[in-house]
Amino acid sequence: MMKKPVVHITNFNLKFQDKYVLKDLCWTINIGENWLLSGESGNGKTSLVKAIANLIPNYGTVEINFNPASHLAGVVHYVANWYQFKDLEGQSNFYYQQRYNKQVASTTNSVGSELRHFGQQNQLKPDTLNPILAALDFENLLAATLIELSSGEHKKLQLIKAIWLKPQLLILDLPYNGLDSASRRNLNLLLDHLVEDGTQLILISNETEMPSSINRFAKIESGKLVETAEMQHLADLFTEVEKPLPAFFGKKQWPSVKSHLIKMIDVNVSYGDKKVLKNINWEVKAGEKWALQGPNGSGKSTLLSLICADHPQAFANNFYLFGNLRGSGESIWEIKERIGLISPELHWYFDPSATVWQSIVSGFYDSSGLFCEPGYTKRLQADELIYFFGLDDYKNTLMSQLPLGKQRLALLGRTIIKNPELLILDEPCQGLDQQQTFHFNKLIDELCKNGTTLIYVGHFESQLPDCIEKRIVLENGEVQAIENILETVSNA
């Protein structure tokens, strides 16, 4: 007797703005199959797997068949790319700087309490959690509150729960976003062990890294699911598309600054006995292009928060920004006016009720959403960026209604619209497909030709712009290396 497939989808349809994204899609997942699903951002991948997990209404037939004889949990567990957490009163209206305010950090649960609650809810054995925590280097974070975690640490917390649960079907949406290289390798080993124990996987990813247990590949094309061979699957994703740079970017040349743009002298940040940054010495001169790297939890986000005037401990340190000692009279908004920032945390706390156009224009005012009427020139620049990023059809769409990759493109437009003196790009390509990543990094290369100073955080070496010339590496809050990348490459 033939066994039923684990997942059987027939005639699945999905519309967005009266246009079909998925049309009469069919997909059968048999026992022993572990799938990697890829394709362009916004083509319906996430909606499809959410339907399998019964998280959105089904517009078609989605049949799930669990094995009643299995010792694994008879559930579909979906790990979203986007982590949503609430405070102790069940609210999620956090603000961006709240993570660095220790007086309000206690409004969210601790990591340990969150995991204990999850374990009790799903009747999991506490002793089976420890090896997972060790593999993802998470044991030292049990006392931290949820709002204190970085984006990479939030991703790890999601993954730890999923692996501890051991579901019969595990769906991971962009699981490698925000993870350092060691964590990605260990995650793949953990997933392979899960598969050996009977779990089946569906991964949404455009990365070449994947568990060795992945044995089926597919992409979505013209609303249908198309199975591919591995090499074809990776090669077909990328086609180069060139667009002219919006004209207003060429109109500003930053003046030559002889002194440092950023200078940190023995900078420290600590919360009680916990030292987050330890004796940081770092100088960034005007026009330099830096990569900021290090493992999850190494202090990168805290370092950037000092530069962006979001961290109150900046005033307690010997720290110069744009040639001025912090706390010597400049306002937070005078600093922010000269900086363009994007980060996963900024995206988390951004106003989801703003439209794409409003979100991009808000970059002129460093606000989360738009609260004033912009002038003609600002409106024109926003329209140019919307065309450049291919967001014409979404101009008046709410951010909350967009696929994650499209949201990120809109926020990238917001970051660069004022052509800032200092660009800080913290994992800017999370959620983008390979073509969008290539397109964005080419834009950064062009922007930086006019003297813009750049700090770029990225865990994937392949996703760095070509213009990067220097690197600072943090580990456990300390500087492990400062090096010239160009010299490293030429001597390799």
Short mmCIF file of C-alpha atoms in Angstrom, two decimals:
data_model
loop_
_atom_site.label_atom_id
_atom_site.label_comp_id
_atom_site.label_asym_id
_atom_site.label_seq_id
_atom_site.Cartn_x
_atom_site.Cartn_y
_atom_site.Cartn_z
CA MET A 1 0.00 0.00 0.00
CA MET A 2 1.43 3.38 -1.05
CA LYS A 3 2.03 5.78 1.85
CA LYS A 4 0.39 9.18 1.71
CA PRO A 5 2.64 12.18 0.98
CA VAL A 6 3.59 14.38 3.91
CA VAL A 7 2.30 17.48 2.07
CA HIS A 8 -0.03 17.53 -0.93
CA ILE A 9 -1.00 20.91 -2.42
CA THR A 10 -3.31 21.28 -5.40
CA ASN A 11 -4.51 24.39 -7.24
CA PHE A 12 -3.15 26.88 -4.70
CA ASN A 13 -3.86 30.52 -5.62
CA LEU A 14 -2.69 33.78 -4.07
CA LYS A 15 -3.49 37.33 -5.18
CA PHE A 16 -1.81 40.60 -4.26
CA GLN A 17 -3.43 43.85 -5.42
CA ASP A 18 -5.68 41.91 -7.82
CA LYS A 19 -2.67 40.25 -9.41
CA TYR A 20 -1.93 36.53 -9.08
CA VAL A 21 1.35 35.80 -7.31
CA LEU A 22 0.68 32.05 -7.19
CA LYS A 23 -1.63 30.49 -9.77
CA ASP A 24 -2.94 26.90 -9.60
CA LEU A 25 0.26 25.82 -7.87
CA CYS A 26 0.71 22.13 -7.06
CA TRP A 27 3.36 20.56 -4.80
CA THR A 28 3.81 17.08 -3.37
CA ILE A 29 6.33 16.38 -0.59
CA ASN A 30 6.91 12.69 -0.03
CA ILE A 31 8.42 10.91 2.98
CA GLY A 32 12.18 11.46 3.14
CA GLU A 33 12.20 14.60 1.00
CA ASN A 34 13.83 17.79 2.32
CA TRP A 35 13.30 20.83 0.13
CA LEU A 36 15.11 24.09 -0.53
CA LEU A 37 12.73 26.69 -1.98
CA SER A 38 14.22 29.79 -3.58
CA GLY A 39 13.45 32.58 -6.00
CA GLU A 40 13.04 36.32 -6.21
CA SER A 41 11.83 38.33 -3.25
CA GLY A 42 8.06 38.78 -3.28
CA ASN A 43 7.22 35.79 -5.47
CA GLY A 44 5.02 34.11 -2.86
CA LYS A 45 7.44 31.69 -1.16
CA THR A 46 6.61 32.80 2.37
CA SER A 47 2.86 32.81 1.75
CA LEU A 48 3.06 29.28 0.38
CA VAL A 49 4.85 27.85 3.42
CA LYS A 50 2.61 29.82 5.79
CA ALA A 51 -0.35 28.07 4.16
CA ILE A 52 1.31 24.72 4.85
CA ALA A 53 1.69 25.78 8.50
CA ASN A 54 -1.98 26.86 8.55
CA LEU A 55 -1.03 30.46 9.35
CA ILE A 56 -2.98 32.06 6.48
CA PRO A 57 -6.22 31.08 4.72
CA ASN A 58 -5.87 28.38 2.08
CA TYR A 59 -6.91 29.28 -1.44
CA GLY A 60 -6.70 25.76 -2.74
CA THR A 61 -6.20 22.34 -1.19
CA VAL A 62 -3.40 21.84 1.36
CA GLU A 63 -3.29 18.35 2.85
CA ILE A 64 -0.88 17.46 5.67
CA ASN A 65 -0.34 13.84 6.75
CA PHE A 66 1.52 13.18 10.00
CA ASN A 67 2.88 9.78 11.01
CA PRO A 68 0.92 8.73 14.13
CA ALA A 69 3.58 6.12 14.97
CA SER A 70 6.42 8.68 15.06
CA HIS A 71 7.98 9.76 18.37
CA LEU A 72 8.31 13.29 16.93
CA ALA A 73 5.74 16.04 17.50
CA GLY A 74 2.92 15.73 14.96
CA VAL A 75 3.03 19.42 14.00
CA VAL A 76 4.23 21.77 11.30
CA HIS A 77 6.56 24.28 12.97
CA TYR A 78 7.25 27.47 11.04
CA VAL A 79 10.20 29.73 11.93
CA ALA A 80 9.62 33.15 10.43
CA ASN A 81 12.42 35.34 9.15
CA TRP A 82 10.90 38.07 11.31
CA TYR A 83 10.84 37.56 15.08
CA GLN A 84 7.94 39.13 16.96
CA PHE A 85 8.10 39.31 20.75
CA LYS A 86 5.95 41.07 23.33
CA ASP A 87 6.56 42.72 26.68
CA LEU A 88 5.30 41.32 29.97
CA GLU A 89 1.93 43.04 29.42
CA GLY A 90 1.46 41.42 26.01
CA GLN A 91 2.31 44.56 24.01
CA SER A 92 4.85 44.93 21.20
CA ASN A 93 5.04 48.72 20.78
CA PHE A 94 8.79 49.02 21.40
CA TYR A 95 10.96 51.88 20.22
CA TYR A 96 14.38 51.62 18.61
CA GLN A 97 16.54 53.03 21.44
CA GLN A 98 14.75 51.00 24.14
CA ARG A 99 17.24 48.15 23.82
CA TYR A 100 19.99 50.37 25.26
CA ASN A 101 17.92 51.78 28.13
CA LYS A 102 18.48 49.48 31.09
CA GLN A 103 15.62 51.05 33.08
CA VAL A 104 13.06 49.68 30.59
CA ALA A 105 14.82 46.49 29.48
CA SER A 106 13.12 44.59 32.30
CA THR A 107 9.73 45.09 30.62
CA THR A 108 10.36 41.96 28.52
CA ASN A 109 10.84 38.35 29.52
CA SER A 110 14.28 36.85 30.04
CA VAL A 111 15.61 34.30 27.56
CA GLY A 112 15.61 31.62 30.26
CA SER A 113 11.97 32.29 31.17
CA GLU A 114 10.97 32.30 27.52
CA LEU A 115 12.59 28.90 26.96
CA ARG A 116 11.16 27.42 30.17
CA HIS A 117 7.66 28.52 29.14
CA PHE A 118 8.13 27.05 25.65
CA GLY A 119 9.39 23.76 27.10
CA GLN A 120 6.46 23.47 29.54
CA GLN A 121 3.98 24.38 26.81
CA ASN A 122 5.27 21.58 24.56
CA GLN A 123 6.20 19.08 27.30
CA LEU A 124 9.88 19.06 26.37
CA LYS A 125 12.69 17.61 28.48
CA PRO A 126 14.96 20.37 29.87
CA ASP A 127 18.12 18.24 29.59
CA THR A 128 17.69 17.94 25.80
CA LEU A 129 18.02 21.72 25.47
CA ASN A 130 21.63 22.06 26.69
CA PRO A 131 23.40 20.57 23.62
CA ILE A 132 21.44 22.91 21.34
CA LEU A 133 22.37 25.94 23.44
CA ALA A 134 26.02 24.90 23.35
CA ALA A 135 26.05 24.33 19.58
CA LEU A 136 24.68 27.84 18.92
CA ASP A 137 26.80 29.48 21.66
CA PHE A 138 23.75 30.60 23.61
CA GLU A 139 24.35 29.37 27.19
CA ASN A 140 25.51 32.78 28.45
CA LEU A 141 22.36 34.59 27.30
CA LEU A 142 19.77 32.89 29.51
CA ALA A 143 19.68 35.85 31.92
CA ALA A 144 19.36 38.47 29.15
CA THR A 145 15.97 39.99 28.39
CA LEU A 146 14.45 39.64 24.92
CA ILE A 147 14.84 43.31 24.07
CA GLU A 148 18.58 43.16 24.79
CA LEU A 149 19.24 40.55 22.10
CA SER A 150 20.73 41.42 18.73
CA SER A 151 18.99 40.36 15.52
CA GLY A 152 21.32 37.37 15.16
CA GLU A 153 20.62 36.32 18.75
CA HIS A 154 16.87 36.58 18.18
CA LYS A 155 17.26 34.35 15.14
CA LYS A 156 19.15 31.81 17.24
CA LEU A 157 16.40 31.82 19.88
CA GLN A 158 13.81 30.95 17.23
CA LEU A 159 15.99 28.16 15.88
CA ILE A 160 16.73 26.76 19.36
CA LYS A 161 13.00 26.43 20.07
CA ALA A 162 12.36 24.73 16.73
CA ILE A 163 15.17 22.20 17.08
CA TRP A 164 14.25 21.45 20.70
CA LEU A 165 10.62 20.81 19.64
CA LYS A 166 11.59 18.18 17.01
CA PRO A 167 8.53 18.58 14.79
CA GLN A 168 7.68 16.13 12.02
CA LEU A 169 7.78 19.02 9.53
CA LEU A 170 10.05 22.04 10.12
CA ILE A 171 9.84 25.12 7.87
CA LEU A 172 12.63 27.71 8.12
CA ASP A 173 12.24 31.05 6.35
CA LEU A 174 15.67 32.60 5.61
CA PRO A 175 17.27 30.80 8.57
CA TYR A 176 20.81 32.10 7.99
CA ASN A 177 19.97 35.81 8.16
CA GLY A 178 22.02 37.48 10.88
CA LEU A 179 24.02 34.37 11.80
CA ASP A 180 27.82 34.34 11.89
CA SER A 181 29.71 31.66 9.94
CA ALA A 182 30.27 29.32 12.92
CA SER A 183 26.56 29.46 13.83
CA ARG A 184 25.56 28.70 10.22
CA ARG A 185 27.79 25.62 10.16
CA ASN A 186 26.51 24.37 13.51
CA LEU A 187 22.91 25.02 12.52
CA ASN A 188 23.34 22.82 9.46
CA LEU A 189 24.75 20.02 11.62
CA LEU A 190 21.83 20.33 14.05
CA LEU A 191 19.34 20.19 11.17
CA ASP A 192 21.04 17.12 9.71
CA HIS A 193 20.70 15.41 13.10
CA LEU A 194 17.01 16.32 13.16
CA VAL A 195 16.53 14.75 9.74
CA GLU A 196 18.28 11.59 10.89
CA ASP A 197 15.72 11.46 13.71
CA GLY A 198 12.80 11.75 11.29
CA THR A 199 12.10 15.48 10.85
CA GLN A 200 11.51 16.73 7.30
CA LEU A 201 12.67 20.18 6.23
CA ILE A 202 11.49 23.00 4.00
CA LEU A 203 14.03 25.82 3.78
CA ILE A 204 13.46 29.16 2.10
CA SER A 205 16.89 30.45 1.18
CA ASN A 206 18.96 31.87 -1.66
CA GLU A 207 22.24 30.98 0.05
CA THR A 208 24.65 28.28 -1.11
CA GLU A 209 25.08 27.05 2.46
CA MET A 210 22.57 24.38 3.41
CA PRO A 211 22.28 21.13 5.39
CA SER A 212 23.65 18.08 3.56
CA SER A 213 20.23 16.45 4.07
CA ILE A 214 18.57 18.78 1.52
CA ASN A 215 17.74 16.54 -1.44
CA ARG A 216 15.10 18.47 -3.42
CA PHE A 217 15.29 21.93 -4.98
CA ALA A 218 12.57 24.17 -6.36
CA LYS A 219 11.84 27.76 -7.28
CA ILE A 220 8.67 29.66 -7.99
CA GLU A 221 8.36 30.83 -11.56
CA SER A 222 5.32 32.51 -13.11
CA GLY A 223 3.25 31.50 -10.11
CA LYS A 224 4.13 27.80 -10.34
CA LEU A 225 6.51 25.61 -8.39
CA VAL A 226 9.29 24.31 -10.63
CA GLU A 227 11.64 21.58 -9.43
CA THR A 228 15.27 22.09 -10.46
CA ALA A 229 18.66 20.42 -10.23
CA GLU A 230 20.98 21.85 -7.57
CA MET A 231 23.43 23.66 -9.85
CA GLN A 232 20.72 24.96 -12.15
CA HIS A 233 18.78 26.09 -9.11
CA LEU A 234 21.62 28.33 -7.94
CA ALA A 235 22.69 29.63 -11.33
CA ASP A 236 19.24 30.62 -12.58
CA LEU A 237 18.60 33.02 -9.72
CA PHE A 238 21.01 35.68 -10.86
CA THR A 239 20.81 37.94 -13.89
CA GLU A 240 22.53 41.30 -13.93
CA VAL A 241 20.25 44.33 -14.33
CA GLU A 242 21.75 47.80 -14.54
CA LYS A 243 19.86 51.05 -13.92
CA PRO A 244 21.28 54.56 -14.00
CA LEU A 245 21.99 56.04 -10.59
CA PRO A 246 19.41 58.71 -9.60
CA ALA A 247 20.80 62.06 -10.71
CA PHE A 248 20.66 63.76 -7.30
CA PHE A 249 23.41 61.49 -5.90
CA GLY A 250 26.01 63.15 -8.08
CA LYS A 251 25.25 66.64 -6.82
CA LYS A 252 26.93 66.48 -3.42
CA GLN A 253 30.65 66.22 -2.77
CA TRP A 254 31.63 65.92 0.88
CA PRO A 255 34.39 68.33 1.91
CA SER A 256 37.80 66.92 2.65
CA VAL A 257 38.13 66.46 6.41
CA LYS A 258 41.71 66.27 7.64
CA SER A 259 40.78 64.96 11.06
CA HIS A 260 38.86 61.84 12.00
CA LEU A 261 35.15 61.39 11.35
CA ILE A 262 34.98 58.87 14.22
CA LYS A 263 37.56 58.44 16.96
CA MET A 264 37.12 56.16 19.97
CA ILE A 265 39.70 56.15 22.75
CA ASP A 266 39.42 53.32 25.31
CA VAL A 267 35.63 53.24 24.92
CA ASN A 268 33.75 50.98 27.35
CA VAL A 269 30.07 50.05 27.70
CA SER A 270 28.86 47.97 30.61
CA TYR A 271 25.62 47.07 32.35
CA GLY A 272 26.41 46.34 35.98
CA ASP A 273 29.09 43.64 35.97
CA LYS A 274 28.52 42.78 32.30
CA LYS A 275 31.03 44.42 29.95
CA VAL A 276 29.68 44.75 26.41
CA LEU A 277 32.50 46.85 24.91
CA LYS A 278 36.02 46.79 26.35
CA ASN A 279 38.64 49.46 25.66
CA ILE A 280 37.69 50.07 22.02
CA ASN A 281 40.21 52.15 20.08
CA TRP A 282 39.11 52.89 16.52
CA GLU A 283 39.55 55.76 14.11
CA VAL A 284 37.57 56.28 10.90
CA LYS A 285 38.72 59.04 8.57
CA ALA A 286 36.41 60.82 6.13
CA GLY A 287 35.82 58.83 2.95
CA GLU A 288 37.02 55.49 4.33
CA LYS A 289 34.99 52.32 3.65
CA TRP A 290 34.91 49.87 6.58
CA ALA A 291 33.51 46.41 7.17
CA LEU A 292 32.49 45.80 10.80
CA GLN A 293 32.50 42.08 11.55
CA GLY A 294 32.43 39.61 14.40
CA PRO A 295 30.37 36.74 15.84
CA ASN A 296 26.82 37.20 17.08
CA GLY A 297 26.86 39.04 20.40
CA SER A 298 30.36 40.46 19.88
CA GLY A 299 29.21 44.07 20.44
CA LYS A 300 28.71 45.31 16.87
CA SER A 301 25.21 46.71 17.39
CA THR A 302 26.25 48.45 20.61
CA LEU A 303 29.24 50.03 18.87
CA LEU A 304 26.97 51.36 16.11
CA SER A 305 24.46 52.67 18.65
CA LEU A 306 27.19 54.91 20.10
CA ILE A 307 27.91 56.39 16.67
CA CYS A 308 24.21 56.92 15.87
CA ALA A 309 23.53 58.81 19.13
CA ASP A 310 21.19 56.07 20.34
CA HIS A 311 23.20 54.92 23.36
CA PRO A 312 23.29 57.02 26.57
CA GLN A 313 26.77 55.77 27.55
CA ALA A 314 28.34 57.67 24.64
CA PHE A 315 28.62 60.70 26.95
CA ALA A 316 30.62 58.73 29.52
CA ASN A 317 33.42 57.95 27.04
CA ASN A 318 36.29 59.65 25.25
CA PHE A 319 34.59 59.55 21.87
CA TYR A 320 34.73 61.99 18.94
CA LEU A 321 32.15 62.14 16.15
CA PHE A 322 32.48 64.42 13.11
CA GLY A 323 35.46 66.01 14.84
CA ASN A 324 33.55 66.91 18.03
CA LEU A 325 33.77 65.31 21.45
CA ARG A 326 30.40 63.71 22.20
CA GLY A 327 28.50 65.80 24.71
CA SER A 328 30.16 69.07 23.71
CA GLY A 329 26.90 70.73 22.69
CA GLU A 330 25.67 69.01 19.53
CA SER A 331 22.11 67.64 19.54
CA ILE A 332 21.09 64.08 18.71
CA TRP A 333 19.25 65.32 15.63
CA GLU A 334 22.28 67.28 14.37
CA ILE A 335 24.22 64.00 14.45
CA LYS A 336 21.47 61.95 12.82
CA GLU A 337 21.14 64.52 10.03
CA ARG A 338 24.61 63.49 8.83
CA ILE A 339 24.07 59.73 9.09
CA GLY A 340 22.09 57.26 6.99
CA LEU A 341 21.30 54.07 8.92
CA ILE A 342 19.65 50.75 8.24
CA SER A 343 19.66 47.81 10.64
CA PRO A 344 17.43 44.82 11.44
CA GLU A 345 16.43 46.53 14.70
CA LEU A 346 15.42 49.75 12.92
CA HIS A 347 13.27 47.63 10.60
CA TRP A 348 11.64 45.87 13.59
CA TYR A 349 10.51 49.12 15.15
CA PHE A 350 9.62 51.05 11.98
CA ASP A 351 6.04 52.29 11.54
CA PRO A 352 4.25 49.50 9.58
CA SER A 353 1.29 51.80 8.80
CA ALA A 354 3.41 54.08 6.56
CA THR A 355 3.27 53.62 2.81
CA VAL A 356 6.37 52.85 0.76
CA TRP A 357 6.56 56.45 -0.44
CA GLN A 358 6.10 57.87 3.07
CA SER A 359 8.75 55.51 4.44
CA ILE A 360 11.34 56.59 1.89
CA VAL A 361 10.64 60.33 2.36
CA SER A 362 10.87 59.93 6.16
CA GLY A 363 14.62 59.47 5.69
CA PHE A 364 14.94 63.24 5.27
CA TYR A 365 13.59 63.69 8.81
CA ASP A 366 15.05 60.59 10.57
CA SER A 367 11.55 59.65 11.71
CA SER A 368 9.68 56.34 11.80
CA GLY A 369 6.95 57.28 9.35
CA LEU A 370 6.15 60.66 7.79
CA PHE A 371 4.63 63.45 9.87
CA CYS A 372 5.00 66.51 7.63
CA GLU A 373 4.51 67.53 4.01
CA PRO A 374 7.79 67.38 2.02
CA GLY A 375 8.71 69.94 -0.61
CA TYR A 376 8.91 69.43 -4.37
CA THR A 377 12.60 68.45 -4.48
CA LYS A 378 12.22 65.86 -1.74
CA ARG A 379 9.16 64.36 -3.45
CA LEU A 380 11.05 64.14 -6.72
CA GLN A 381 14.00 62.36 -5.09
CA ALA A 382 11.64 59.84 -3.49
CA ASP A 383 10.05 59.10 -6.86
CA GLU A 384 13.49 58.57 -8.42
CA LEU A 385 14.43 56.05 -5.71
CA ILE A 386 11.11 54.22 -6.03
CA TYR A 387 11.82 53.75 -9.73
CA PHE A 388 15.44 52.78 -9.08
CA PHE A 389 14.44 50.03 -6.63
CA GLY A 390 11.59 48.78 -8.82
CA LEU A 391 8.90 49.72 -6.29
CA ASP A 392 6.61 51.68 -8.67
CA ASP A 393 3.72 49.24 -8.24
CA TYR A 394 3.99 49.48 -4.44
CA LYS A 395 4.36 53.26 -4.02
CA ASN A 396 1.10 53.66 -2.06
CA THR A 397 1.14 50.23 -0.40
CA LEU A 398 1.47 50.00 3.37
CA MET A 399 4.79 48.60 4.56
CA SER A 400 2.95 45.96 6.60
CA GLN A 401 1.36 44.60 3.41
CA LEU A 402 4.64 44.11 1.56
CA PRO A 403 6.85 41.02 1.40
CA LEU A 404 9.89 41.38 3.65
CA GLY A 405 12.34 41.91 0.79
CA LYS A 406 10.26 44.79 -0.61
CA GLN A 407 10.07 46.35 2.87
CA ARG A 408 13.84 46.21 3.10
CA LEU A 409 14.24 47.89 -0.31
CA ALA A 410 11.99 50.74 0.82
CA LEU A 411 14.07 51.20 3.98
CA LEU A 412 17.25 51.14 1.91
CA GLY A 413 15.76 53.99 -0.11
CA ARG A 414 14.99 55.80 3.17
CA THR A 415 18.61 55.32 4.30
CA ILE A 416 20.25 56.88 1.25
CA ILE A 417 17.68 59.51 0.18
CA LYS A 418 19.45 62.41 1.92
CA ASN A 419 22.81 61.36 0.43
CA PRO A 420 24.37 61.26 3.93
CA GLU A 421 27.97 61.97 4.87
CA LEU A 422 28.20 58.70 6.84
CA LEU A 423 26.40 55.53 5.77
CA ILE A 424 25.93 52.80 8.40
CA LEU A 425 24.55 49.63 6.84
CA ASP A 426 23.94 46.85 9.37
CA GLU A 427 23.06 43.63 7.50
CA PRO A 428 21.34 45.74 4.80
CA CYS A 429 20.65 42.83 2.45
CA GLN A 430 18.69 40.63 4.85
CA GLY A 431 15.59 39.41 3.03
CA LEU A 432 16.85 40.42 -0.43
CA ASP A 433 17.36 37.96 -3.24
CA GLN A 434 20.72 37.65 -4.99
CA GLN A 435 19.86 40.07 -7.78
CA GLN A 436 18.62 42.73 -5.34
CA THR A 437 21.76 42.27 -3.21
CA PHE A 438 24.01 42.70 -6.24
CA HIS A 439 22.02 45.74 -7.38
CA PHE A 440 22.16 47.39 -3.94
CA ASN A 441 25.88 46.82 -3.43
CA LYS A 442 26.61 48.26 -6.86
CA LEU A 443 24.64 51.32 -5.78
CA ILE A 444 26.74 51.59 -2.62
CA ASP A 445 29.92 51.37 -4.69
CA GLU A 446 28.69 54.25 -6.84
CA LEU A 447 27.55 56.37 -3.88
CA CYS A 448 30.90 55.98 -2.16
CA LYS A 449 32.76 57.45 -5.12
CA ASN A 450 31.69 60.94 -4.00
CA GLY A 451 33.49 60.75 -0.64
CA THR A 452 30.78 59.15 1.48
CA THR A 453 32.16 57.34 4.54
CA LEU A 454 30.85 53.78 4.96
CA ILE A 455 30.52 51.27 7.80
CA TYR A 456 29.05 47.99 6.52
CA VAL A 457 28.10 45.05 8.73
CA GLY A 458 27.78 41.72 6.94
CA HIS A 459 28.33 38.10 7.93
CA PHE A 460 28.54 36.89 4.31
CA GLU A 461 31.81 37.87 2.60
CA SER A 462 30.13 37.43 -0.79
CA GLN A 463 27.61 40.19 0.07
CA LEU A 464 30.12 42.97 0.74
CA PRO A 465 30.42 45.86 -1.75
CA ASP A 466 33.62 46.05 -3.79
CA CYS A 467 34.48 49.45 -2.29
CA ILE A 468 35.25 48.05 1.19
CA GLU A 469 38.90 48.75 1.99
CA LYS A 470 39.31 48.22 5.75
CA ARG A 471 37.95 45.83 8.36
CA ILE A 472 37.50 45.91 12.14
CA VAL A 473 36.65 42.62 13.85
CA LEU A 474 35.08 42.41 17.32
CA GLU A 475 34.89 39.39 19.61
CA ASN A 476 33.49 39.37 23.16
CA GLY A 477 33.37 43.18 23.09
CA GLU A 478 37.05 43.61 22.20
CA VAL A 479 38.85 44.54 19.00
CA GLN A 480 40.40 41.37 17.61
CA ALA A 481 41.72 42.83 14.36
CA ILE A 482 41.97 46.02 12.35
CA GLU A 483 43.26 45.43 8.85
CA ASN A 484 43.44 46.78 5.34
CA ILE A 485 41.37 44.45 3.16
CA LEU A 486 43.01 45.64 -0.06
CA GLU A 487 46.43 44.63 1.25
CA THR A 488 45.04 41.29 2.48
CA VAL A 489 43.61 40.53 -0.96
CA SER A 490 46.74 41.60 -2.86
CA ASN A 491 48.96 39.45 -0.64
CA ALA A 492 46.70 36.38 -0.84
#
